[in-house]
Structures are given as structure tokens and as C-alpha cells.
Short mmCIF file of C-alpha atoms in Angstrom, two decimals:
data_model
loop_
_atom_site.label_atom_id
_atom_site.label_comp_id
_atom_site.label_asym_id
_atom_site.label_seq_id
_atom_site.Cartn_x
_atom_site.Cartn_y
_atom_site.Cartn_z
CA UNK G 16 8.43 -12.47 -26.15
CA UNK G 17 5.91 -10.94 -23.80
CA UNK G 18 5.79 -7.14 -23.75
CA UNK G 19 6.29 -5.63 -20.27
CA UNK G 20 3.50 -3.27 -19.34
CA UNK G 21 3.15 -0.88 -16.47
CA UNK G 22 0.85 -2.00 -13.69
CA UNK G 23 -2.05 0.26 -12.79
CA UNK G 24 -1.11 2.85 -10.18
CA UNK G 25 -3.64 4.40 -7.82
CA UNK G 26 -2.79 7.61 -5.99
CA UNK G 27 -4.52 8.44 -2.72
CA UNK G 28 -4.13 11.79 -1.03
CA UNK G 29 -4.17 11.53 2.74
CA UNK G 30 -4.45 14.45 5.14
CA UNK G 31 -3.83 14.11 8.88
CA UNK G 32 -2.69 15.92 11.99
CA UNK G 33 -0.13 14.68 14.54
CA UNK G 34 -2.81 13.12 16.77
CA UNK G 35 -4.42 11.08 13.99
CA UNK G 36 -1.74 10.33 11.42
CA UNK G 37 -0.86 6.87 12.73
CA UNK G 38 -4.47 5.66 12.83
CA UNK G 39 -5.42 7.28 9.51
CA UNK G 40 -2.52 5.79 7.53
CA UNK G 41 -2.92 2.36 9.17
CA UNK G 42 -6.65 2.42 8.42
CA UNK G 43 -6.04 3.22 4.75
CA UNK G 44 -3.36 0.55 4.37
CA UNK G 45 -5.61 -2.05 5.98
CA UNK G 46 -8.45 -1.04 3.66
CA UNK G 47 -6.22 -1.62 0.63
CA UNK G 48 -4.99 -4.97 1.94
CA UNK G 49 -8.49 -6.09 2.88
CA UNK G 50 -9.37 -5.96 -0.81
CA UNK G 51 -6.06 -7.23 -2.25
CA UNK G 52 -4.76 -9.75 0.31
CA UNK G 53 -6.00 -13.16 -0.78
CA UNK G 54 -5.23 -15.62 2.05
CA UNK G 55 -8.30 -16.67 3.97
CA UNK G 56 -8.83 -14.41 6.93
CA UNK G 57 -11.45 -13.55 9.46
CA UNK G 58 -13.01 -10.15 8.76
CA UNK G 59 -12.24 -7.56 11.41
CA UNK G 60 -12.79 -3.83 11.69
CA UNK G 61 -11.17 -0.85 13.37
CA UNK G 62 -12.61 2.53 14.30
CA UNK G 63 -10.72 5.54 12.99
CA UNK G 64 -12.25 8.96 13.67
CA UNK G 65 -15.79 7.58 13.95
CA UNK G 66 -15.38 5.64 10.70
CA UNK G 67 -15.42 1.84 10.66
CA UNK G 68 -12.73 0.45 8.36
CA UNK G 69 -11.73 -3.14 7.50
CA UNK G 70 -8.75 -4.62 9.33
CA UNK G 71 -6.54 -7.51 8.17
CA UNK G 72 -5.70 -9.58 11.21
CA UNK G 73 -2.37 -11.04 10.05
CA UNK G 74 0.57 -10.61 12.45
CA UNK G 75 3.26 -10.38 9.74
CA UNK G 76 1.31 -7.80 7.73
CA UNK G 77 0.38 -5.86 10.86
CA UNK G 78 4.04 -5.68 11.91
CA UNK G 79 5.08 -4.43 8.48
CA UNK G 80 2.31 -1.80 8.41
CA UNK G 81 3.18 -0.65 11.95
CA UNK G 82 6.87 -0.40 11.04
CA UNK G 83 6.28 1.64 7.88
CA UNK G 84 3.77 3.95 9.57
CA UNK G 85 6.17 4.50 12.49
CA UNK G 86 8.95 5.36 10.00
CA UNK G 87 6.65 7.79 8.16
CA UNK G 88 5.52 9.50 11.37
CA UNK G 89 9.13 9.82 12.55
CA UNK G 90 10.18 11.26 9.19
CA UNK G 91 7.32 13.77 9.07
CA UNK G 92 7.81 14.76 12.71
CA UNK G 93 11.48 15.51 12.13
CA UNK G 94 10.78 17.65 9.06
CA UNK G 95 10.05 21.31 9.60
CA UNK G 96 8.10 23.54 7.25
CA UNK G 97 7.26 27.22 7.47
CA UNK G 98 3.67 26.67 6.27
CA UNK G 99 2.96 24.11 9.05
CA UNK G 100 2.47 21.10 6.76
CA UNK G 101 4.90 18.45 5.53
CA UNK G 102 4.52 15.61 3.03
CA UNK G 103 5.62 12.00 2.71
CA UNK G 104 4.66 8.90 0.76
CA UNK G 105 4.02 5.24 1.35
CA UNK G 106 3.89 2.88 -1.61
CA UNK G 107 2.25 -0.55 -1.78
CA UNK G 108 2.98 -3.00 -4.58
CA UNK G 109 1.44 -6.40 -5.31
CA UNK G 110 3.29 -9.03 -7.32
CA UNK G 111 2.61 -12.33 -9.01
CA UNK G 112 5.15 -15.12 -9.30
CA UNK G 113 5.71 -16.38 -12.83
CA UNK G 114 7.85 -19.24 -13.96
CA UNK G 115 10.30 -18.39 -16.66
CA UNK G 116 12.77 -20.51 -18.47
CA UNK G 117 16.32 -19.38 -17.90
CA UNK G 118 17.26 -20.15 -21.51
CA UNK G 119 19.85 -22.46 -22.91
CA UNK G 120 19.73 -25.86 -24.56
CA UNK G 121 18.50 -28.03 -21.69
CA UNK G 122 20.31 -29.32 -18.66
CA UNK G 123 23.76 -28.93 -20.18
CA UNK G 124 23.59 -25.14 -20.48
CA UNK G 125 21.39 -24.38 -17.51
CA UNK G 126 17.94 -24.39 -19.10
CA UNK G 127 16.30 -24.43 -15.66
CA UNK G 128 13.04 -22.83 -14.68
CA UNK G 129 13.12 -19.93 -12.26
CA UNK G 130 10.50 -17.62 -10.81
CA UNK G 131 10.25 -13.93 -11.43
CA UNK G 132 8.00 -11.47 -9.67
CA UNK G 133 5.91 -9.18 -11.84
CA UNK G 134 4.18 -6.18 -10.30
CA UNK G 135 0.47 -6.13 -11.13
CA UNK G 136 -0.74 -3.18 -9.00
CA UNK G 137 0.70 -0.11 -7.27
CA UNK G 138 -0.88 2.14 -4.63
CA UNK G 139 0.73 5.40 -3.58
CA UNK G 140 -0.39 7.27 -0.47
CA UNK G 141 0.62 10.91 -0.55
CA UNK G 142 0.45 11.92 3.10
CA UNK G 143 0.22 15.55 4.23
CA UNK G 144 0.77 16.23 7.92
CA UNK G 145 -0.80 19.48 9.11
CA UNK G 146 0.14 20.96 12.45
CA UNK G 147 -2.57 23.39 13.59
CA UNK G 148 -1.43 26.24 15.83
CA UNK G 149 -4.72 27.42 17.30
CA UNK G 150 -7.85 25.72 18.57
CA UNK G 151 -9.84 27.07 15.60
CA UNK G 152 -7.28 25.60 13.20
CA UNK G 153 -7.36 22.32 15.13
CA UNK G 154 -11.14 22.07 14.71
CA UNK G 155 -10.92 22.78 10.98
CA UNK G 156 -8.10 20.29 10.51
CA UNK G 157 -9.97 17.57 12.42
CA UNK G 158 -13.02 18.00 10.18
CA UNK G 159 -10.82 17.97 7.07
CA UNK G 160 -9.06 14.79 8.24
CA UNK G 161 -12.41 13.05 8.83
CA UNK G 162 -13.71 14.10 5.39
CA UNK G 163 -10.57 13.04 3.51
CA UNK G 164 -10.43 9.70 5.35
CA UNK G 165 -14.00 8.92 4.37
CA UNK G 166 -13.43 10.01 0.75
CA UNK G 167 -10.24 7.96 0.55
CA UNK G 168 -11.91 4.82 1.93
CA UNK G 169 -14.75 5.20 -0.59
CA UNK G 170 -12.24 5.81 -3.39
CA UNK G 171 -10.43 2.56 -2.52
CA UNK G 172 -13.71 0.63 -2.61
CA UNK G 173 -14.64 2.20 -5.96
CA UNK G 174 -11.22 1.40 -7.44
CA UNK G 175 -11.18 -2.24 -6.34
CA UNK G 176 -14.75 -2.79 -7.53
CA UNK G 177 -14.11 -1.25 -10.96
CA UNK G 178 -10.59 -2.55 -11.61
CA UNK G 179 -10.43 -6.33 -11.36
CA UNK G 180 -9.34 -7.50 -14.80
CA UNK G 181 -5.62 -7.00 -14.16
CA UNK G 182 -5.55 -9.27 -11.09
CA UNK G 183 -3.67 -12.42 -12.08
CA UNK G 184 -5.16 -15.86 -11.49
CA UNK G 185 -4.13 -17.67 -8.33
CA UNK G 186 -1.91 -20.50 -9.54
CA UNK G 187 -0.34 -21.64 -6.29
CA UNK G 188 -1.47 -23.23 -3.07
CA UNK G 189 0.78 -20.99 -0.97
CA UNK G 190 -0.87 -19.15 1.89
CA UNK G 191 -0.26 -15.78 0.22
CA UNK G 192 -0.24 -16.19 -3.57
CA UNK G 193 0.82 -12.59 -4.22
CA UNK G 194 3.90 -11.14 -2.52
CA UNK G 195 3.73 -7.47 -1.59
CA UNK G 196 5.92 -4.56 -0.59
CA UNK G 197 5.20 -1.53 1.57
CA UNK G 198 7.82 1.17 1.07
CA UNK G 199 8.44 4.58 2.52
CA UNK G 200 8.93 7.38 -0.05
CA UNK G 201 9.18 5.12 -3.11
CA UNK G 202 10.78 6.44 -6.26
CA UNK G 203 8.32 6.81 -9.09
CA UNK G 204 10.53 5.15 -11.73
CA UNK G 205 12.14 1.81 -11.02
CA UNK G 206 11.50 1.67 -7.28
CA UNK G 207 11.06 -2.10 -7.33
CA UNK G 208 14.77 -2.67 -7.82
CA UNK G 209 15.81 -0.92 -4.63
CA UNK G 210 13.31 -2.30 -2.12
CA UNK G 211 13.21 -5.53 -0.14
CA UNK G 212 10.47 -8.09 -0.73
CA UNK G 213 8.06 -9.17 2.01
#
């Protein structure tokens, strides 16, 4: 029997202020999906804080990203903190579909083939929302947001270029061979059991 192994998990730290959080998180999610979303697509870009990032022009994916980012922004905006920063997470998982035999002795006992989804990669965005109180703080935060966005985009590119061996072969002719999930505040252990598939 095949031994279950943990998929690689990549943690990205994201820093933003209330005016940029939506664009920053969307830009990072699109950068991840640009490198891990395998249907044929026309390359597009978006500008986020003077940085050009890849954009996946797929209506279903865009709707899901928009929904999760809106939920994150709403959650962070409703949370108060005495040190003027709050945190949240968005998780992205990619799956492969594998056929497995349901067991038994053939047709009589239900020896049918079913599909199971096995996670092959996990990304976790740890988002910190800073709320500057003065103009000086606002300038510092804006520069920090720009720097962390650029570092995060480069980190994603480095990760996807170095870590390719775990990507399963495409064995289907479906439009999207690898299902995915985008979840708000995922649990570290066993979060796949509680989330819906997209």
C-alpha cells in the first residue's frame, strides 16, 4: 500500500495597509496560480504598487479569489488590536485525482473504481494588516508594503522554479487537471477535511 506523505508547504508573509490589502493579496494569489494553474490561458498582467504581476484571466478563479480576499479584508477590518496590526491567513491547495479500487471481490461486492483527491502542494499566506496613524507612519508602511510584495513575488518565482518534481503528471483531458481550494484561515492539521472543493 502506498505511504501517504505530506505535500510541500510554502509560507509567504504578506504585509499590507487598508488601502492596498485587496490588491496585494489578489496579486500574490494570481502569481501563485499563474505558475500552478495548468489550463491553457492567455497571459495577462496587473499593476500592484508599481509592480507588474501575472494575472490569470479565468472568471471562475477570479470570482473565488475575489470572494476569499473580500472575506479576509472584512475579517481583518472587524478585528481590533492595540498595536495597530492584525493577522489573517489564506491557504491554497492543489490536488490530483487518482483512481483507486474500492476493494472487494469484483462486481458482486462493489469492487468499483473511484477517484480520490490527493493534495500535492500547499501555499499559506500569512497576512498582516497595518493601520498607520500618522503621515510618517503611512509613508513607512507604504514602502514596507512595496518591498514585501516584491520579495514575495520573487520568492514565489524561486519556489516554483526550484520545486517541480512533486507536480504530478497530467493524466486527464479535463480543462483543469488539478482541482484547487482557496480557504480563509485554514487549520494547519487536517484542514482538507473541513473545506469545500472548487
